[in-house]
Structure formats: C-alpha cells, structure tokens
XYZ file of N, CA and C in Angstrom:
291
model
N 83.738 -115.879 214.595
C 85.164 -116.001 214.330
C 85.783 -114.610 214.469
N 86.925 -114.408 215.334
C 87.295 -113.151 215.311
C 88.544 -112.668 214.203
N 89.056 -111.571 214.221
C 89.474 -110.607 213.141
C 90.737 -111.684 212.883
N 91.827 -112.277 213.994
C 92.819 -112.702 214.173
C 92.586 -113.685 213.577
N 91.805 -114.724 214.074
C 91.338 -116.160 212.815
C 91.269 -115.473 211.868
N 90.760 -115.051 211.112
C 90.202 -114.960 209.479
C 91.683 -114.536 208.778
N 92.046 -113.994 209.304
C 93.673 -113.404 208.695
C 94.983 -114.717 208.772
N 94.693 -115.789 210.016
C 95.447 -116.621 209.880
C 94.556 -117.911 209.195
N 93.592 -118.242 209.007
C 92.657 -119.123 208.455
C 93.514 -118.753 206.527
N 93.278 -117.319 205.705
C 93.345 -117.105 204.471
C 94.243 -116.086 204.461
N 95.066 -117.176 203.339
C 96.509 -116.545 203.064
C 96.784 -115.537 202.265
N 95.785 -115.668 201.306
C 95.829 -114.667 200.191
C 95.597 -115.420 198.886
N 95.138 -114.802 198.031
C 94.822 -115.436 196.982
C 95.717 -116.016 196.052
N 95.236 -117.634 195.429
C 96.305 -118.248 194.441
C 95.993 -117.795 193.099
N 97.128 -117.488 192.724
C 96.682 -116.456 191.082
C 97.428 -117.655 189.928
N 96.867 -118.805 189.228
C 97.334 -119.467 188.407
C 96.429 -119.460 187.503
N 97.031 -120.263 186.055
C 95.678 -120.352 185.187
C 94.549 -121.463 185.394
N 94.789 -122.372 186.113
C 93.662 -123.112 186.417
C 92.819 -122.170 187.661
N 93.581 -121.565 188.485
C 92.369 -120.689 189.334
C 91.581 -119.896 188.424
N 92.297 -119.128 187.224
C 91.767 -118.723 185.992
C 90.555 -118.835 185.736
N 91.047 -120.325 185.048
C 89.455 -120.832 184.571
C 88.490 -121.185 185.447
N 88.943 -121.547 186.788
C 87.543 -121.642 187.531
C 87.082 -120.286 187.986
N 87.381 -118.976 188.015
C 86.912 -118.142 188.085
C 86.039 -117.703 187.246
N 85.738 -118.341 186.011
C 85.065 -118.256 184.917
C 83.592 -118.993 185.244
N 83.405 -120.352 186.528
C 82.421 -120.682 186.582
C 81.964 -120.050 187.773
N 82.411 -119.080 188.545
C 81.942 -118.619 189.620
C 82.794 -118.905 191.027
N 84.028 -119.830 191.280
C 84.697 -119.842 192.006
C 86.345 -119.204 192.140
N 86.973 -119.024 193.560
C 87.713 -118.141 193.536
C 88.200 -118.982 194.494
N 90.319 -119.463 194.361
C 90.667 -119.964 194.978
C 91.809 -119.411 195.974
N 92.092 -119.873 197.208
C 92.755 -119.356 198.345
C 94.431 -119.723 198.623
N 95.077 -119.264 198.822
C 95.823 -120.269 199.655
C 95.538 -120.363 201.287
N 95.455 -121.386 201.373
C 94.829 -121.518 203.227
C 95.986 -121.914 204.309
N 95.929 -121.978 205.391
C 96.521 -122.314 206.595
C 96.355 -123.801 206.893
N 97.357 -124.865 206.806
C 97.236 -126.245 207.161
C 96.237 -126.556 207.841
N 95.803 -125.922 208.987
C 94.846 -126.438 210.310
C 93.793 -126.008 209.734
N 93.197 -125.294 208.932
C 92.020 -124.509 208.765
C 91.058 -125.580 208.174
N 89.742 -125.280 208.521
C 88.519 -126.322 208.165
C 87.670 -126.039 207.196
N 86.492 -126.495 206.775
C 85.756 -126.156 205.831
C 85.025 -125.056 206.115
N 84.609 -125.644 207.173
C 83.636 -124.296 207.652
C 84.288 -122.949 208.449
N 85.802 -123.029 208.648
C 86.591 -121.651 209.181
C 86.677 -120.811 207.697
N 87.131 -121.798 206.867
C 86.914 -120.975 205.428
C 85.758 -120.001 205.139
N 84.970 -120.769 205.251
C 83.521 -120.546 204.402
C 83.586 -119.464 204.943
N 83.246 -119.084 206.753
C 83.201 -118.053 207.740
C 84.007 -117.066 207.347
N 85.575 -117.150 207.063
C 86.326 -116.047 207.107
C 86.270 -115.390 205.747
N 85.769 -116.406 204.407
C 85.545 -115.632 203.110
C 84.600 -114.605 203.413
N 83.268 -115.011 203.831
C 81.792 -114.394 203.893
C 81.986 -113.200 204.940
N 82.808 -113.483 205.423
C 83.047 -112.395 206.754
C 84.126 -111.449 205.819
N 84.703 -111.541 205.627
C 86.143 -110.567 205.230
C 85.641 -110.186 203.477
N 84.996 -110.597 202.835
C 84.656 -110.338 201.404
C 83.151 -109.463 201.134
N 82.503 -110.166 202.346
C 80.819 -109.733 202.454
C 79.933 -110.177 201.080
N 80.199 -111.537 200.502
C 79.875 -112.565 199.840
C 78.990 -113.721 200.537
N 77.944 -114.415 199.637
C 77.795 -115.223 199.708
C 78.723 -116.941 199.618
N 79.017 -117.631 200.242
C 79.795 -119.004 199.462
C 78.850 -120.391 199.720
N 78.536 -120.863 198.661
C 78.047 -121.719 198.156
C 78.950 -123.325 198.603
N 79.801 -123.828 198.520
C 80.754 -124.863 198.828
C 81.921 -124.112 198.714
N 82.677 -124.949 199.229
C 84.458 -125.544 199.524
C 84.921 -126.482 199.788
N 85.780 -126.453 198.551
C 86.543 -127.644 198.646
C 88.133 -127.391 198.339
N 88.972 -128.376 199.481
C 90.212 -127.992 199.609
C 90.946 -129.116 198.883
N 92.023 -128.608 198.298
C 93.109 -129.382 197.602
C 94.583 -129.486 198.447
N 95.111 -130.496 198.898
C 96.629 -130.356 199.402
C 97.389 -131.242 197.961
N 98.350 -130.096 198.136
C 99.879 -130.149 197.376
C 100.648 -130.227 198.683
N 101.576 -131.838 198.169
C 102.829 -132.270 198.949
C 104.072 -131.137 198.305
N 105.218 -131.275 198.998
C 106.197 -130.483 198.573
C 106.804 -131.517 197.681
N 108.026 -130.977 196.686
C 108.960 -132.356 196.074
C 109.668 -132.364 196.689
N 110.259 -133.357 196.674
C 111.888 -133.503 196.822
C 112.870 -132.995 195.215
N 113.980 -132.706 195.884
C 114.539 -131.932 195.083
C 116.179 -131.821 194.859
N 116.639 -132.124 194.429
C 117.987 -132.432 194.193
C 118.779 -131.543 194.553
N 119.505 -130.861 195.417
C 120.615 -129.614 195.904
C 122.367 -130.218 195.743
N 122.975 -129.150 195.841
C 124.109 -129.065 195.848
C 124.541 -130.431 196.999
N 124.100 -129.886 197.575
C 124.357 -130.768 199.518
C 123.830 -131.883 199.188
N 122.950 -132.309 198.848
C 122.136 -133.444 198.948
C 120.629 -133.149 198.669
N 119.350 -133.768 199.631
C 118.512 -133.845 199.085
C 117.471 -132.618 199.976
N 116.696 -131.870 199.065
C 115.959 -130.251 199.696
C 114.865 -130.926 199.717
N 114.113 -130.771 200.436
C 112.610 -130.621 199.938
C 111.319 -129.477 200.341
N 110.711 -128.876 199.059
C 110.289 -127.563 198.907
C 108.947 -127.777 200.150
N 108.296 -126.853 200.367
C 107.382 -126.711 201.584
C 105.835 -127.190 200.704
N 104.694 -127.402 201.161
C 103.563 -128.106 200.263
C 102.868 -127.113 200.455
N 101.344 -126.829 200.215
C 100.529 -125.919 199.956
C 99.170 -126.363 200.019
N 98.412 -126.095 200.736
C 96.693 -126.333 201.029
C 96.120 -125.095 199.954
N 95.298 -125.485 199.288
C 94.469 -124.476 198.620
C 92.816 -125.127 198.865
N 91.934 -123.776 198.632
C 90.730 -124.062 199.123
C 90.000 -123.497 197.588
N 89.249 -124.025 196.992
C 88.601 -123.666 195.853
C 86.972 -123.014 196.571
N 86.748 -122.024 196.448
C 85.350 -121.849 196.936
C 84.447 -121.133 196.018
N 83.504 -121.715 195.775
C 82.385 -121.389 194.746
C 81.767 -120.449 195.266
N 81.202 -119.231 194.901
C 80.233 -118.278 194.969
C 79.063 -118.236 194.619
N 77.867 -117.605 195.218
C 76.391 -117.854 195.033
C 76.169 -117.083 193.690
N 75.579 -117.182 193.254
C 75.224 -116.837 191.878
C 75.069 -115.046 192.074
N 75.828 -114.663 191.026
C 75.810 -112.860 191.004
C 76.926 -112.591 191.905
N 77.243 -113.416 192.646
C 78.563 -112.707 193.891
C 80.074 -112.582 193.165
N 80.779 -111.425 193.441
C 81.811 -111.781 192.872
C 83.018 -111.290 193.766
N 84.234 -111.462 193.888
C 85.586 -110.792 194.541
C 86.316 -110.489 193.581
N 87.202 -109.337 193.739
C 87.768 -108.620 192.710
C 88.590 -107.923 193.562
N 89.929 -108.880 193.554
C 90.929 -108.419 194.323
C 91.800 -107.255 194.082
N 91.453 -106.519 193.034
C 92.356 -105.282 193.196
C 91.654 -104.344 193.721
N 89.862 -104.283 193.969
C 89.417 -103.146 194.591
C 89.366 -103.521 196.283
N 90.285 -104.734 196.571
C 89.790 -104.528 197.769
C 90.958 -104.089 198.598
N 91.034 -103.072 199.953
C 92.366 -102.755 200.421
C 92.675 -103.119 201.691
C-alpha cells in the first residue's frame, strides 16, 4: 500500500468516551474513509504506527436529519473503524508527529 493510500484510507483519530473505554481493553478507534476495507485498515495502521493489529471492526453512523431555518439539513455520517491491538502494543497519539 503506498504513502498516498494510508493517508486517505485514516482520517485521524476519534477521541470520545466510548473510544475511551475501549482503549482500556487494548483497542484504538479511527475515523476512516467511506471506501476503505478491512484489510486497507489493518495495512495502513501497521504500516503508519509500526504496531501489531489483531482485528477490525468498522461501525457506520448515518447523518440526521435536522431541522433548519430553510427547511430540512441533513448533517454528513461517519465510518469509524475500532481496531484491537496485539497484546503489549500501544499508540499514543501525542508522541507521534
């Protein structure tokens, strides 16, 4: 996979409290690129982190609809990828630049 995939494959990391707590069992979650696959993931974590990954599994969020001035908005949706780490591996996004 080259430099250009891995940068459009992973968006950057989702920082909520449920990513929170699964960081507590060893996984670390993404926001991803609509088209992106299981295994472009897996590739561009292990490649760009220099980690082991154990599984992935992706979650899609629809957008809402949403009530506006004008009429009716509706907000954009969101693919996230939950990916578990091999035991001892970890990412720690503020040392990385």
């Amino acid at each position: 996979m080259n430099q250009e995939r891995i940068y459009k494959v992973l968006l950057g990391p989702h920082i909520s409290e449920k990513a929170t707590m699964a960081s507590e069992n060893g996984s670390v979650v993404f926001r991803v690129a609509s088209d992106a696959t299981k295994p472009e993931i897996k590739k561009a974590v292990e490649q760009l982190f220099d980690v082991k990954v154990e599984a992935v599994r992706v979650a899609n969020r629809k957008g809402k609809l949403k009530r506006t001035m004008r009429g009716m908005g509706k907000r954009s949706g969101l693919r996230k990828a939950y990916v578990r780490l091999a035991e001892g591996q970890d990412i720690d996004f503020q040392d990385v630049e």
